[in-house]
């Protein structure tokens, strides 16, 4: 049941992957609309001691 | 000698012109240049207002759809009546929901001010997660050490659930085990008003200690953990939508005011321009008439 948890995923990642699969399974005319909800540009920079710390590039899926 | 005076003459004239300007007697050309630039600014603010009005309409529509996410997630915390553990050392997390974009009134400053108030109370045990560059820009000056992480590229497009879940994921995996936290955001009330408010969030350990958790049937720690992760994502999604809507409405008002102010300035400048032109004409007439009078 909780294989994804053992694989180190959080529920958020798990449900997002599930959502993506569902979107890809849609019919072509509906898929174009749903694909717009599958876009994200947010980038993250961790800060340590008041200075931004550069990090390797984000993995695309979360 | 003659040549030298000829050389000096334009210089002297320039000096007098400069002196006149310093006394506040702007020349005709300068006023018209100023007028042109203010007119351009008004054009820009007007079009920005139109753009944000369109974006606002969309944001409000989206917000209506996103509200159940927030309300549903809040219900759980209300029903279980979770209280933060008073005895244990609190580790607080504040999530500042703003965006990258400015020119929208006091939307971002309000969020930052609330966070500054929280930080002033308990600086040592509080970390801030900044969503949007604006809150980072305001907070990094005084409380740079308290910033845990910054998420940017927020606000150009309407927030999606994927954005929110990425942020929630980063919050969970940032390596900071908070016991309680707050999401600070702007709650949209109407086109002309928004209110800076907070939503509580708690960690799994705090939730499990709650006595009223028994109101929910068959909960094990796995379910609670999964639910809390999801509820964090939906709360962030909801607050981002609220924030985006308030931001657009506030930008609309701000740009409307800016165009109005530019309009006032244009009126004033046109008046001075016409007055100065009149004065120049009058002076030239006087010169011609007195020149003619001197000849006869």
mmCIF file of C-alpha atoms in Angstrom:
data_model
loop_
_atom_site.group_PDB
_atom_site.id
_atom_site.type_symbol
_atom_site.label_atom_id
_atom_site.label_comp_id
_atom_site.label_asym_id
_atom_site.label_seq_id
_atom_site.Cartn_x
_atom_site.Cartn_y
_atom_site.Cartn_z
ATOM 1 C CA UNK A 1 0.000 0.000 0.000
ATOM 2 C CA UNK A 2 2.680 2.470 1.004
ATOM 3 C CA UNK A 3 5.330 1.560 -1.489
ATOM 4 C CA UNK A 4 5.743 5.168 -2.523
ATOM 5 C CA UNK A 5 6.517 6.127 1.061
ATOM 6 C CA UNK A 6 9.256 3.539 1.202
ATOM 7 C CA UNK A 7 10.604 4.915 -2.054
ATOM 8 C CA UNK A 8 11.097 8.250 -0.318
ATOM 9 C CA UNK A 9 8.218 10.164 -1.835
ATOM 10 C CA UNK A 10 5.903 12.413 0.112
ATOM 11 C CA UNK A 11 2.175 12.224 -0.356
ATOM 12 C CA UNK A 12 2.322 15.428 -2.373
ATOM 13 C CA UNK A 13 4.766 13.972 -4.856
ATOM 14 C CA UNK A 14 2.790 10.757 -4.988
ATOM 15 C CA UNK A 15 -0.496 12.491 -5.693
ATOM 16 C CA UNK A 16 1.092 14.790 -8.263
ATOM 17 C CA UNK A 17 2.476 11.860 -10.166
ATOM 18 C CA UNK A 18 -0.960 10.249 -10.035
ATOM 19 C CA UNK A 19 -2.532 13.498 -11.264
ATOM 20 C CA UNK A 20 -0.094 13.709 -14.136
ATOM 21 C CA UNK A 21 -0.881 10.191 -15.210
ATOM 22 C CA UNK A 22 -4.597 10.941 -15.109
ATOM 23 C CA UNK A 23 -4.088 14.076 -17.202
ATOM 24 C CA UNK A 24 -2.104 12.152 -19.766
ATOM 25 C CA UNK A 25 -4.875 9.604 -19.998
ATOM 26 C CA UNK A 26 -7.417 12.228 -21.038
ATOM 27 C CA UNK A 27 -8.732 12.563 -24.550
ATOM 28 C CA UNK A 28 -6.701 14.830 -26.778
ATOM 29 C CA UNK A 29 -9.178 17.725 -26.810
ATOM 30 C CA UNK A 30 -9.460 17.755 -23.038
ATOM 31 C CA UNK A 31 -5.798 17.107 -22.476
ATOM 32 C CA UNK A 32 -4.707 20.455 -23.925
ATOM 33 C CA UNK A 33 -6.766 22.268 -21.317
ATOM 34 C CA UNK A 34 -5.607 20.074 -18.468
ATOM 35 C CA UNK A 35 -1.966 20.464 -19.484
ATOM 36 C CA UNK A 36 -2.194 24.155 -18.610
ATOM 37 C CA UNK A 37 -2.694 23.168 -14.975
ATOM 38 C CA UNK A 38 0.460 21.102 -15.074
ATOM 39 C CA UNK A 39 2.888 23.993 -15.389
ATOM 40 C CA UNK A 40 5.087 25.345 -12.655
ATOM 41 C CA UNK A 41 7.976 27.796 -12.767
ATOM 42 C CA UNK A 42 8.742 28.188 -9.095
ATOM 43 C CA UNK A 43 12.405 28.080 -8.193
ATOM 44 C CA UNK A 44 13.926 27.670 -4.775
ATOM 45 C CA UNK A 45 17.031 29.065 -3.159
ATOM 46 C CA UNK A 46 17.947 27.896 0.318
ATOM 47 C CA UNK A 47 19.383 30.550 2.611
ATOM 48 C CA UNK A 48 22.057 29.916 5.182
ATOM 49 C CA UNK A 49 23.071 32.583 7.686
ATOM 50 C CA UNK A 50 21.420 35.371 5.790
ATOM 51 C CA UNK A 51 23.010 34.527 2.449
ATOM 52 C CA UNK A 52 21.526 32.647 -0.468
ATOM 53 C CA UNK A 53 23.209 29.339 -1.044
ATOM 54 C CA UNK A 54 23.359 28.172 -4.657
ATOM 55 C CA UNK A 55 22.088 24.713 -5.269
ATOM 56 C CA UNK A 56 22.160 22.237 -8.095
ATOM 57 C CA UNK A 57 19.358 22.492 -10.583
ATOM 58 C CA UNK A 58 15.942 21.429 -9.371
ATOM 59 C CA UNK A 59 14.697 18.066 -10.496
ATOM 60 C CA UNK A 60 11.794 18.731 -12.792
ATOM 61 C CA UNK A 61 9.181 16.515 -11.153
ATOM 62 C CA UNK A 62 7.991 16.856 -7.617
ATOM 63 C CA UNK B 1 39.174 91.783 -27.900
ATOM 64 C CA UNK B 2 36.102 91.766 -30.094
ATOM 65 C CA UNK B 3 36.501 88.105 -30.786
ATOM 66 C CA UNK B 4 36.721 87.307 -27.167
ATOM 67 C CA UNK B 5 33.424 89.009 -26.355
ATOM 68 C CA UNK B 6 31.795 87.088 -29.149
ATOM 69 C CA UNK B 7 33.039 83.905 -27.621
ATOM 70 C CA UNK B 8 31.935 84.880 -24.194
ATOM 71 C CA UNK B 9 28.476 85.971 -25.177
ATOM 72 C CA UNK B 10 26.836 82.538 -25.609
ATOM 73 C CA UNK B 11 28.509 81.396 -22.407
ATOM 74 C CA UNK B 12 27.063 84.340 -20.550
ATOM 75 C CA UNK B 13 23.654 83.672 -22.004
ATOM 76 C CA UNK B 14 23.839 80.059 -20.933
ATOM 77 C CA UNK B 15 24.755 81.146 -17.441
ATOM 78 C CA UNK B 16 21.738 83.452 -17.217
ATOM 79 C CA UNK B 17 19.461 80.694 -18.501
ATOM 80 C CA UNK B 18 20.845 78.374 -15.875
ATOM 81 C CA UNK B 19 20.362 80.983 -13.185
ATOM 82 C CA UNK B 20 16.789 81.490 -14.285
ATOM 83 C CA UNK B 21 16.089 77.800 -14.087
ATOM 84 C CA UNK B 22 17.574 77.610 -10.651
ATOM 85 C CA UNK B 23 15.195 80.312 -9.537
ATOM 86 C CA UNK B 24 12.292 78.130 -10.690
ATOM 87 C CA UNK B 25 11.649 79.927 -13.954
ATOM 88 C CA UNK B 26 11.623 76.901 -16.201
ATOM 89 C CA UNK B 27 11.988 77.500 -19.879
ATOM 90 C CA UNK B 28 9.287 76.619 -22.334
ATOM 91 C CA UNK B 29 11.236 73.716 -23.744
ATOM 92 C CA UNK B 30 11.850 72.154 -20.380
ATOM 93 C CA UNK B 31 8.193 72.303 -19.451
ATOM 94 C CA UNK B 32 7.129 70.707 -22.700
ATOM 95 C CA UNK B 33 9.682 67.936 -22.199
ATOM 96 C CA UNK B 34 8.411 67.323 -18.709
ATOM 97 C CA UNK B 35 4.841 67.341 -19.968
ATOM 98 C CA UNK B 36 5.664 64.732 -22.550
ATOM 99 C CA UNK B 37 7.295 62.411 -20.029
ATOM 100 C CA UNK B 38 4.403 62.692 -17.585
ATOM 101 C CA UNK B 39 1.993 61.920 -20.404
ATOM 102 C CA UNK B 40 3.991 58.817 -21.211
ATOM 103 C CA UNK B 41 3.932 57.731 -17.591
ATOM 104 C CA UNK B 42 0.186 58.157 -17.537
ATOM 105 C CA UNK B 43 -0.148 56.029 -20.621
ATOM 106 C CA UNK B 44 1.924 53.297 -19.001
ATOM 107 C CA UNK B 45 0.017 53.313 -15.713
ATOM 108 C CA UNK B 46 -3.263 53.309 -17.569
ATOM 109 C CA UNK B 47 -2.345 50.277 -19.597
ATOM 110 C CA UNK B 48 -0.999 48.549 -16.490
ATOM 111 C CA UNK B 49 -4.347 49.168 -14.876
ATOM 112 C CA UNK B 50 -6.144 47.601 -17.810
ATOM 113 C CA UNK B 51 -3.869 44.575 -17.713
ATOM 114 C CA UNK B 52 -4.311 44.063 -13.991
ATOM 115 C CA UNK B 53 -8.062 44.510 -14.308
ATOM 116 C CA UNK B 54 -8.154 41.628 -16.747
ATOM 117 C CA UNK B 55 -5.862 39.565 -14.549
ATOM 118 C CA UNK B 56 -7.934 40.418 -11.515
ATOM 119 C CA UNK B 57 -11.108 39.113 -13.143
ATOM 120 C CA UNK B 58 -9.389 35.833 -13.795
ATOM 121 C CA UNK B 59 -7.862 35.676 -10.303
ATOM 122 C CA UNK B 60 -11.219 36.218 -8.676
ATOM 123 C CA UNK B 61 -12.772 33.447 -10.725
ATOM 124 C CA UNK B 62 -9.920 31.143 -9.765
ATOM 125 C CA UNK B 63 -10.201 32.126 -6.135
ATOM 126 C CA UNK B 64 -13.832 31.071 -5.980
ATOM 127 C CA UNK B 65 -12.815 27.641 -7.178
ATOM 128 C CA UNK B 66 -9.867 27.462 -4.773
ATOM 129 C CA UNK B 67 -11.740 28.473 -1.613
ATOM 130 C CA UNK B 68 -12.984 24.956 -0.741
ATOM 131 C CA UNK B 69 -9.354 23.782 -0.568
ATOM 132 C CA UNK B 70 -8.588 26.273 2.163
ATOM 133 C CA UNK B 71 -11.843 25.927 4.063
ATOM 134 C CA UNK B 72 -11.677 22.134 4.032
ATOM 135 C CA UNK B 73 -8.106 22.040 5.243
ATOM 136 C CA UNK B 74 -8.819 24.536 7.993
ATOM 137 C CA UNK B 75 -11.762 22.502 9.245
ATOM 138 C CA UNK B 76 -9.464 19.700 10.365
ATOM 139 C CA UNK B 77 -7.452 21.977 12.623
ATOM 140 C CA UNK B 78 -10.581 23.539 14.024
ATOM 141 C CA UNK B 79 -12.306 20.238 14.764
ATOM 142 C CA UNK B 80 -9.314 18.674 16.473
ATOM 143 C CA UNK B 81 -8.608 21.893 18.422
ATOM 144 C CA UNK B 82 -4.913 21.454 18.193
ATOM 145 C CA UNK B 83 -2.889 23.485 20.602
ATOM 146 C CA UNK B 84 0.822 23.994 20.288
ATOM 147 C CA UNK B 85 2.790 22.329 23.045
ATOM 148 C CA UNK B 86 3.549 25.069 25.522
ATOM 149 C CA UNK B 87 6.297 23.271 27.421
ATOM 150 C CA UNK B 88 8.413 22.011 24.596
ATOM 151 C CA UNK B 89 10.699 24.457 22.887
ATOM 152 C CA UNK B 90 8.709 25.902 20.035
ATOM 153 C CA UNK B 91 10.168 25.860 16.566
ATOM 154 C CA UNK B 92 8.104 28.163 14.492
ATOM 155 C CA UNK B 93 7.877 28.467 10.765
ATOM 156 C CA UNK B 94 6.368 31.427 8.991
ATOM 157 C CA UNK B 95 5.438 31.134 5.353
ATOM 158 C CA UNK B 96 5.222 34.517 3.690
ATOM 159 C CA UNK B 97 2.950 34.354 0.675
ATOM 160 C CA UNK B 98 3.811 37.250 -1.626
ATOM 161 C CA UNK B 99 4.969 37.494 -5.212
ATOM 162 C CA UNK B 100 7.837 38.786 -7.326
ATOM 163 C CA UNK B 101 6.009 41.782 -8.638
ATOM 164 C CA UNK B 102 5.767 45.232 -7.174
ATOM 165 C CA UNK B 103 3.723 48.341 -7.972
ATOM 166 C CA UNK B 104 0.724 47.067 -6.099
ATOM 167 C CA UNK B 105 0.273 49.199 -3.033
ATOM 168 C CA UNK B 106 0.979 47.807 0.407
ATOM 169 C CA UNK B 107 0.214 44.145 -0.343
ATOM 170 C CA UNK B 108 3.713 42.820 0.249
ATOM 171 C CA UNK B 109 4.614 45.308 2.954
ATOM 172 C CA UNK B 110 1.604 44.227 5.001
ATOM 173 C CA UNK B 111 2.726 40.601 4.979
ATOM 174 C CA UNK B 112 6.300 41.577 5.777
ATOM 175 C CA UNK B 113 5.194 43.821 8.612
ATOM 176 C CA UNK B 114 3.205 41.032 10.243
ATOM 177 C CA UNK B 115 6.204 38.734 10.003
ATOM 178 C CA UNK B 116 8.492 41.393 11.425
ATOM 179 C CA UNK B 117 6.154 41.627 14.394
ATOM 180 C CA UNK B 118 6.338 37.872 14.937
ATOM 181 C CA UNK B 119 10.091 37.872 14.582
ATOM 182 C CA UNK B 120 10.478 40.695 17.059
ATOM 183 C CA UNK B 121 8.801 38.515 19.679
ATOM 184 C CA UNK B 122 10.808 35.359 19.217
ATOM 185 C CA UNK B 123 13.668 35.723 16.835
ATOM 186 C CA UNK B 124 15.725 32.717 17.900
ATOM 187 C CA UNK B 125 13.143 29.986 17.296
ATOM 188 C CA UNK B 126 11.497 31.274 14.166
ATOM 189 C CA UNK B 127 12.338 30.682 10.551
ATOM 190 C CA UNK B 128 10.763 32.302 7.524
ATOM 191 C CA UNK B 129 9.993 30.677 4.205
ATOM 192 C CA UNK B 130 9.606 33.445 1.635
ATOM 193 C CA UNK B 131 7.341 32.820 -1.321
ATOM 194 C CA UNK B 132 8.041 35.598 -3.786
ATOM 195 C CA UNK B 133 10.980 37.952 -4.097
ATOM 196 C CA UNK B 134 9.233 40.898 -2.515
ATOM 197 C CA UNK B 135 9.008 39.480 0.992
ATOM 198 C CA UNK B 136 12.629 38.390 0.727
ATOM 199 C CA UNK B 137 13.714 41.872 -0.340
ATOM 200 C CA UNK B 138 11.956 43.441 2.629
ATOM 201 C CA UNK B 139 12.924 40.871 5.240
ATOM 202 C CA UNK B 140 16.501 40.096 4.224
ATOM 203 C CA UNK B 141 17.749 43.461 5.441
ATOM 204 C CA UNK B 142 16.865 42.959 9.087
ATOM 205 C CA UNK B 143 16.158 39.274 9.452
ATOM 206 C CA UNK B 144 18.291 37.673 6.774
ATOM 207 C CA UNK B 145 19.470 35.027 9.201
ATOM 208 C CA UNK B 146 15.919 33.839 9.778
ATOM 209 C CA UNK B 147 15.181 33.157 6.156
ATOM 210 C CA UNK B 148 15.072 29.445 5.530
ATOM 211 C CA UNK B 149 14.397 29.418 1.833
ATOM 212 C CA UNK B 150 13.173 31.674 -0.937
ATOM 213 C CA UNK B 151 10.833 30.644 -3.716
ATOM 214 C CA UNK B 152 10.752 32.983 -6.674
ATOM 215 C CA UNK B 153 9.248 33.152 -10.145
ATOM 216 C CA UNK B 154 5.908 33.528 -8.405
ATOM 217 C CA UNK B 155 3.275 35.907 -9.649
ATOM 218 C CA UNK B 156 3.946 36.228 -13.342
ATOM 219 C CA UNK B 157 1.325 33.603 -14.052
ATOM 220 C CA UNK B 158 -1.605 32.662 -11.823
ATOM 221 C CA UNK B 159 -0.463 30.127 -9.215
ATOM 222 C CA UNK B 160 -1.156 26.488 -10.008
ATOM 223 C CA UNK B 161 -1.554 23.604 -7.628
ATOM 224 C CA UNK B 162 1.737 22.260 -8.879
ATOM 225 C CA UNK B 163 3.433 25.462 -7.719
ATOM 226 C CA UNK B 164 1.834 25.106 -4.319
ATOM 227 C CA UNK B 165 2.738 21.457 -3.983
ATOM 228 C CA UNK B 166 6.343 22.162 -4.928
ATOM 229 C CA UNK B 167 6.493 24.818 -2.238
ATOM 230 C CA UNK B 168 4.873 22.491 0.298
ATOM 231 C CA UNK B 169 7.368 19.826 -0.639
ATOM 232 C CA UNK B 170 10.270 22.183 -0.082
ATOM 233 C CA UNK B 171 8.805 23.213 3.266
ATOM 234 C CA UNK B 172 8.660 19.583 4.341
ATOM 235 C CA UNK B 173 12.082 18.682 3.035
ATOM 236 C CA UNK B 174 13.936 21.801 4.076
ATOM 237 C CA UNK B 175 15.376 19.990 7.067
ATOM 238 C CA UNK B 176 13.682 22.243 9.565
ATOM 239 C CA UNK B 177 11.367 20.315 11.892
ATOM 240 C CA UNK B 178 8.874 22.946 12.910
ATOM 241 C CA UNK B 179 6.364 22.230 15.642
ATOM 242 C CA UNK B 180 3.958 24.938 14.672
ATOM 243 C CA UNK B 181 3.751 27.477 11.970
ATOM 244 C CA UNK B 182 1.783 30.158 10.282
ATOM 245 C CA UNK B 183 1.035 31.004 6.712
ATOM 246 C CA UNK B 184 0.933 34.767 6.367
ATOM 247 C CA UNK B 185 -1.067 35.964 3.394
ATOM 248 C CA UNK B 186 -3.463 38.627 2.191
ATOM 249 C CA UNK B 187 -7.076 37.606 2.428
ATOM 250 C CA UNK B 188 -9.134 39.066 -0.348
ATOM 251 C CA UNK B 189 -12.284 40.808 0.874
ATOM 252 C CA UNK B 190 -13.480 42.948 -2.010
ATOM 253 C CA UNK B 191 -12.083 44.833 -4.967
ATOM 254 C CA UNK B 192 -10.967 47.656 -2.743
ATOM 255 C CA UNK B 193 -9.946 45.810 0.394
ATOM 256 C CA UNK B 194 -7.854 42.926 1.585
ATOM 257 C CA UNK B 195 -6.662 41.936 4.982
ATOM 258 C CA UNK B 196 -3.358 40.506 6.060
ATOM 259 C CA UNK B 197 -4.154 37.324 7.965
ATOM 260 C CA UNK B 198 -2.598 34.086 9.129
ATOM 261 C CA UNK B 199 -3.464 30.398 8.947
ATOM 262 C CA UNK B 200 -2.020 27.956 11.469
ATOM 263 C CA UNK B 201 -0.124 24.827 10.453
ATOM 264 C CA UNK B 202 1.169 22.098 12.747
ATOM 265 C CA UNK B 203 3.599 19.250 12.520
ATOM 266 C CA UNK B 204 2.570 15.600 12.737
ATOM 267 C CA UNK B 205 3.869 15.205 16.279
ATOM 268 C CA UNK B 206 1.819 18.130 17.531
ATOM 269 C CA UNK B 207 -1.297 16.828 15.812
ATOM 270 C CA UNK B 208 -0.964 13.373 17.321
ATOM 271 C CA UNK B 209 -0.724 14.777 20.821
ATOM 272 C CA UNK B 210 -4.088 16.448 20.415
ATOM 273 C CA UNK B 211 -6.819 14.906 22.583
ATOM 274 C CA UNK B 212 -9.661 15.588 20.204
ATOM 275 C CA UNK B 213 -8.114 13.633 17.381
ATOM 276 C CA UNK B 214 -10.440 10.771 18.379
ATOM 277 C CA UNK B 215 -13.310 12.536 16.605
ATOM 278 C CA UNK B 216 -11.866 11.058 13.439
ATOM 279 C CA UNK B 217 -12.143 7.333 12.969
ATOM 280 C CA UNK B 218 -9.303 4.917 12.189
ATOM 281 C CA UNK B 219 -6.375 7.268 11.995
ATOM 282 C CA UNK B 220 -2.892 5.929 12.185
ATOM 283 C CA UNK B 221 0.241 8.000 12.041
ATOM 284 C CA UNK B 222 0.737 7.190 8.375
ATOM 285 C CA UNK B 223 -2.643 8.592 7.420
ATOM 286 C CA UNK B 224 -2.106 11.675 9.548
ATOM 287 C CA UNK B 225 1.272 12.245 7.972
ATOM 288 C CA UNK B 226 -0.072 11.913 4.442
ATOM 289 C CA UNK B 227 -3.033 14.112 5.240
ATOM 290 C CA UNK B 228 -0.902 16.842 6.782
ATOM 291 C CA UNK B 229 1.321 16.901 3.722
ATOM 292 C CA UNK B 230 -1.654 17.258 1.450
ATOM 293 C CA UNK B 231 -3.347 19.838 3.650
ATOM 294 C CA UNK B 232 -0.179 21.927 3.678
ATOM 295 C CA UNK B 233 -0.172 21.916 -0.116
ATOM 296 C CA UNK B 234 -3.836 22.854 -0.320
ATOM 297 C CA UNK B 235 -3.470 25.591 2.279
ATOM 298 C CA UNK B 236 -0.544 27.060 0.390
ATOM 299 C CA UNK B 237 -2.487 26.815 -2.849
ATOM 300 C CA UNK B 238 -5.461 28.560 -1.292
ATOM 301 C CA UNK B 239 -3.364 31.336 0.271
ATOM 302 C CA UNK B 240 -1.490 31.864 -2.990
ATOM 303 C CA UNK B 241 -4.791 32.320 -4.791
ATOM 304 C CA UNK B 242 -6.008 34.746 -2.145
ATOM 305 C CA UNK B 243 -2.722 36.598 -2.334
ATOM 306 C CA UNK B 244 -2.760 36.772 -6.131
ATOM 307 C CA UNK B 245 -6.305 38.111 -6.145
ATOM 308 C CA UNK B 246 -5.555 40.771 -3.515
ATOM 309 C CA UNK B 247 -2.414 41.723 -5.365
ATOM 310 C CA UNK B 248 -4.183 42.266 -8.671
ATOM 311 C CA UNK B 249 -7.007 44.235 -7.095
ATOM 312 C CA UNK B 250 -4.520 46.331 -5.181
ATOM 313 C CA UNK B 251 -2.454 46.948 -8.296
ATOM 314 C CA UNK B 252 -5.589 48.041 -10.082
ATOM 315 C CA UNK B 253 -6.290 50.633 -7.386
ATOM 316 C CA UNK B 254 -2.665 51.740 -7.246
ATOM 317 C CA UNK B 255 -2.439 52.205 -11.003
ATOM 318 C CA UNK B 256 -5.764 54.021 -11.056
ATOM 319 C CA UNK B 257 -4.445 56.436 -8.452
ATOM 320 C CA UNK B 258 -1.191 56.841 -10.349
ATOM 321 C CA UNK B 259 -3.023 57.725 -13.579
ATOM 322 C CA UNK B 260 -5.185 60.165 -11.662
ATOM 323 C CA UNK B 261 -2.144 61.839 -10.128
ATOM 324 C CA UNK B 262 -0.440 61.976 -13.509
ATOM 325 C CA UNK B 263 -3.587 63.613 -14.890
ATOM 326 C CA UNK B 264 -3.428 66.268 -12.193
ATOM 327 C CA UNK B 265 0.219 66.864 -12.928
ATOM 328 C CA UNK B 266 -0.488 67.176 -16.649
ATOM 329 C CA UNK B 267 -3.155 69.781 -15.919
ATOM 330 C CA UNK B 268 -0.790 71.803 -13.771
ATOM 331 C CA UNK B 269 2.049 71.548 -16.249
ATOM 332 C CA UNK B 270 -0.199 72.570 -19.155
ATOM 333 C CA UNK B 271 -1.235 75.610 -17.177
ATOM 334 C CA UNK B 272 2.338 76.661 -16.445
ATOM 335 C CA UNK B 273 3.282 75.909 -20.031
ATOM 336 C CA UNK B 274 0.579 78.211 -21.368
ATOM 337 C CA UNK B 275 1.389 80.902 -18.835
ATOM 338 C CA UNK B 276 5.050 80.810 -19.713
ATOM 339 C CA UNK B 277 4.245 80.931 -23.414
ATOM 340 C CA UNK B 278 2.037 83.944 -22.825
ATOM 341 C CA UNK B 279 4.783 85.601 -20.851
ATOM 342 C CA UNK B 280 7.291 85.014 -23.624
ATOM 343 C CA UNK B 281 4.908 86.473 -26.218
ATOM 344 C CA UNK B 282 4.206 89.490 -24.055
ATOM 345 C CA UNK B 283 7.890 90.102 -23.467
ATOM 346 C CA UNK B 284 8.650 89.905 -27.172
ATOM 347 C CA UNK B 285 5.818 92.301 -27.964
ATOM 348 C CA UNK B 286 7.124 94.752 -25.379
ATOM 349 C CA UNK B 287 10.578 94.507 -26.881
ATOM 350 C CA UNK B 288 9.274 95.163 -30.405
ATOM 351 C CA UNK B 289 7.051 98.042 -29.326
ATOM 352 C CA UNK B 290 9.711 99.707 -27.244
ATOM 353 C CA UNK B 291 12.204 99.206 -30.051
ATOM 354 C CA UNK B 292 9.830 100.862 -32.476
ATOM 355 C CA UNK B 293 9.140 103.659 -29.989
ATOM 356 C CA UNK B 294 12.863 104.292 -29.612
ATOM 357 C CA UNK B 295 13.265 104.666 -33.375
ATOM 358 C CA UNK B 296 10.524 107.248 -33.871
#
